[in-house]
CSV table of C-alpha atoms in Angstrom, one decimal:
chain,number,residue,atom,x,y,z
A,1,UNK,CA,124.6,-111.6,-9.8
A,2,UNK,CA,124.0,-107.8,-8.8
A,3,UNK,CA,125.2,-106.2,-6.5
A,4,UNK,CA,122.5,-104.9,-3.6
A,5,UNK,CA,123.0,-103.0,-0.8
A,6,UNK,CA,120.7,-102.4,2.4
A,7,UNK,CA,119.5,-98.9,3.8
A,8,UNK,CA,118.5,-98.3,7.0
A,9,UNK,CA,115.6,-96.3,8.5
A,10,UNK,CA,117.3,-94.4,11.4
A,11,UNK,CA,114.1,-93.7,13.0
A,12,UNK,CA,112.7,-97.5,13.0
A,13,UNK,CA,115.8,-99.7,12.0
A,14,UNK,CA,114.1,-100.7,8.9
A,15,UNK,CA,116.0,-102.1,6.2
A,16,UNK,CA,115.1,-102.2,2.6
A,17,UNK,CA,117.6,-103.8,0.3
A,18,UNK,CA,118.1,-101.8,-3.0
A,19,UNK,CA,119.6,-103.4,-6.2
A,20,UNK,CA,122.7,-101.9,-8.2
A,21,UNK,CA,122.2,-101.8,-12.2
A,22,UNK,CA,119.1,-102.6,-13.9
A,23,UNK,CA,115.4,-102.5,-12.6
A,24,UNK,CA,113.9,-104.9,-14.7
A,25,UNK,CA,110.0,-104.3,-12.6
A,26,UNK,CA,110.3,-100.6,-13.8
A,27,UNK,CA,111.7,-101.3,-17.2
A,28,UNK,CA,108.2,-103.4,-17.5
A,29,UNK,CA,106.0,-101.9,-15.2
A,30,UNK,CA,106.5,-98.1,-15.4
A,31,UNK,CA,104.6,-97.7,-17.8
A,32,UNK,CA,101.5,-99.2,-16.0
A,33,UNK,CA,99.7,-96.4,-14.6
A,34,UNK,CA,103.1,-95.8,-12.6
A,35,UNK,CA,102.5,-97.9,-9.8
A,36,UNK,CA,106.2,-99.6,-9.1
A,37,UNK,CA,107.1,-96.0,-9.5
A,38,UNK,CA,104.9,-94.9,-6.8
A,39,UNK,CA,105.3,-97.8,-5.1
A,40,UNK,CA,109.0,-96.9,-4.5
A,41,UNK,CA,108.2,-93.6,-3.3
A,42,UNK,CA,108.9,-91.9,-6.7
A,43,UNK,CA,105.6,-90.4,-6.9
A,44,UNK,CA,106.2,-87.1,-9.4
A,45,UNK,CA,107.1,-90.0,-11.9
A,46,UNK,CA,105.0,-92.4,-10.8
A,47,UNK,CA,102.0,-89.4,-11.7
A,48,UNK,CA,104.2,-88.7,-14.5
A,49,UNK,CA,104.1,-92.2,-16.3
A,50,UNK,CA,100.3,-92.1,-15.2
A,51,UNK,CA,99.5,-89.3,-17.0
A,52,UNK,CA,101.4,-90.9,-20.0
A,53,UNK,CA,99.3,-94.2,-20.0
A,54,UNK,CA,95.8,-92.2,-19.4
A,55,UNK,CA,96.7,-89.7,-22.4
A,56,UNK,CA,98.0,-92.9,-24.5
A,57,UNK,CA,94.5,-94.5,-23.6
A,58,UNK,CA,92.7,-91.2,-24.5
A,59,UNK,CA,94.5,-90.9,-28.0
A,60,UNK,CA,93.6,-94.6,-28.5
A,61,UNK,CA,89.9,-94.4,-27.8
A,62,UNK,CA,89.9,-91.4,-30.4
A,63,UNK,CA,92.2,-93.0,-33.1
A,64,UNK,CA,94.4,-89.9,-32.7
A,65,UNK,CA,97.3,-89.6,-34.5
A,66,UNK,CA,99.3,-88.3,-31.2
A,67,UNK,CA,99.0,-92.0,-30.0
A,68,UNK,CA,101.9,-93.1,-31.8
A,69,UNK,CA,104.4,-90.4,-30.1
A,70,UNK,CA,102.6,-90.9,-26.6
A,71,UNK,CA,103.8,-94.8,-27.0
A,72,UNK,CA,107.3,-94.0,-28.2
A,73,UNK,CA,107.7,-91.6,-24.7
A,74,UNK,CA,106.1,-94.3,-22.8
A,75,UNK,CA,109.2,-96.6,-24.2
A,76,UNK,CA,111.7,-94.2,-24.0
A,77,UNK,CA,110.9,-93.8,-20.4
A,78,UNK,CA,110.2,-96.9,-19.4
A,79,UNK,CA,114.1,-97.6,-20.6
A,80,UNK,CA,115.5,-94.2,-18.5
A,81,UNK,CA,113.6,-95.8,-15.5
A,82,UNK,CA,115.0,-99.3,-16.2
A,83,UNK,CA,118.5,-97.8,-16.3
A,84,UNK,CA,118.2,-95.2,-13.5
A,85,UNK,CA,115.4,-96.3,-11.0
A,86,UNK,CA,117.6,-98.0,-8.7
A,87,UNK,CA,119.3,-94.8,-8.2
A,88,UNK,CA,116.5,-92.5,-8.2
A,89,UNK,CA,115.0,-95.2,-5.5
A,90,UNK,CA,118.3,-94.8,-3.5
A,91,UNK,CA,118.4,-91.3,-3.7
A,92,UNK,CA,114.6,-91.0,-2.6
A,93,UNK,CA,116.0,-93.1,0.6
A,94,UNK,CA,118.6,-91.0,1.1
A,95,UNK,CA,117.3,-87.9,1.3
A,96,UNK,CA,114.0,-89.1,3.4
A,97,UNK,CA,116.1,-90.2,6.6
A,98,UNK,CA,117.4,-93.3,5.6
A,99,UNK,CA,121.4,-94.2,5.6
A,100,UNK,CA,123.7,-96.9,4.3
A,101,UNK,CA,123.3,-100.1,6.5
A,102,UNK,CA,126.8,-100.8,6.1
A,103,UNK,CA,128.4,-97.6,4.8
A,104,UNK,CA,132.2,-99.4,4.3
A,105,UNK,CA,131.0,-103.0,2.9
A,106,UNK,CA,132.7,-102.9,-0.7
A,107,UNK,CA,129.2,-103.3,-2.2
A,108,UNK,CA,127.9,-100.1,-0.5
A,109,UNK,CA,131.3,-98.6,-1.7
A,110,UNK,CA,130.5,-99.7,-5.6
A,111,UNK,CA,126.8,-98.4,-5.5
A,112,UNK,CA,128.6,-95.1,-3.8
A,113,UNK,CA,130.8,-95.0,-7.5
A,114,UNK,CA,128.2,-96.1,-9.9
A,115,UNK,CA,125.6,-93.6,-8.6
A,116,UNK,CA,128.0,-90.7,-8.4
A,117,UNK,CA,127.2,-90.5,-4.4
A,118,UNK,CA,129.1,-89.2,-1.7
């Protein structure tokens, strides 16, 4: 099982639990309009990937040869944000107020190493 680790609104306690490794919702999802991408905050590649899938609809609908490359980008992104959206969600968190909910718990301490964060 993966690791998770729980960060903590200062402000109003909240906690959200983020996991370590692989998103498997972006790695599917991203490339639907965005939206577990904005979802999560991430909202420059949330309207990044929603750009991607309105341009990949508009090259469709005109049997463009561009539609081809527009799919391969979707793909390749949709992999970066399987591979790195737990950190990029993390770092959103991070940087918005939140802090680590237990900042010595060794899983806390692993997501610290794997996401090269101080």
């Amino acid at each position: 099982m993966a690791a998770m680790v729980q960060l903590r609104n200062e402000r109003t306690s909240e906690i959200k639990a983020v996991k370590v490794g692989w998103s498997w919702t972006l790695f599917l999802f991203s490339s639907v309009a965005g939206i577990p991408l904005l979802a999560r905050g991430l909202y420059k590649y949330g309207a990044g990937m929603a750009a991607l899938s309105v341009a990949a609809a508009v090259a469709s609908a005109v049997d463009s040869p561009v539609y081809g490359l527009l799919i391969l980008f979707q793909i390749i992104a949709s992999v970066q944000f399987g591979r790195l959206g737990n950190r990029l969600t993390a770092l959103h968190y991070l940087e918005n107020g939140w802090e680590w909910a237990a900042p010595d718990d060794q899983e806390t301490m692993y997501a610290r190493e794997k996401w090269a964060l101080a």
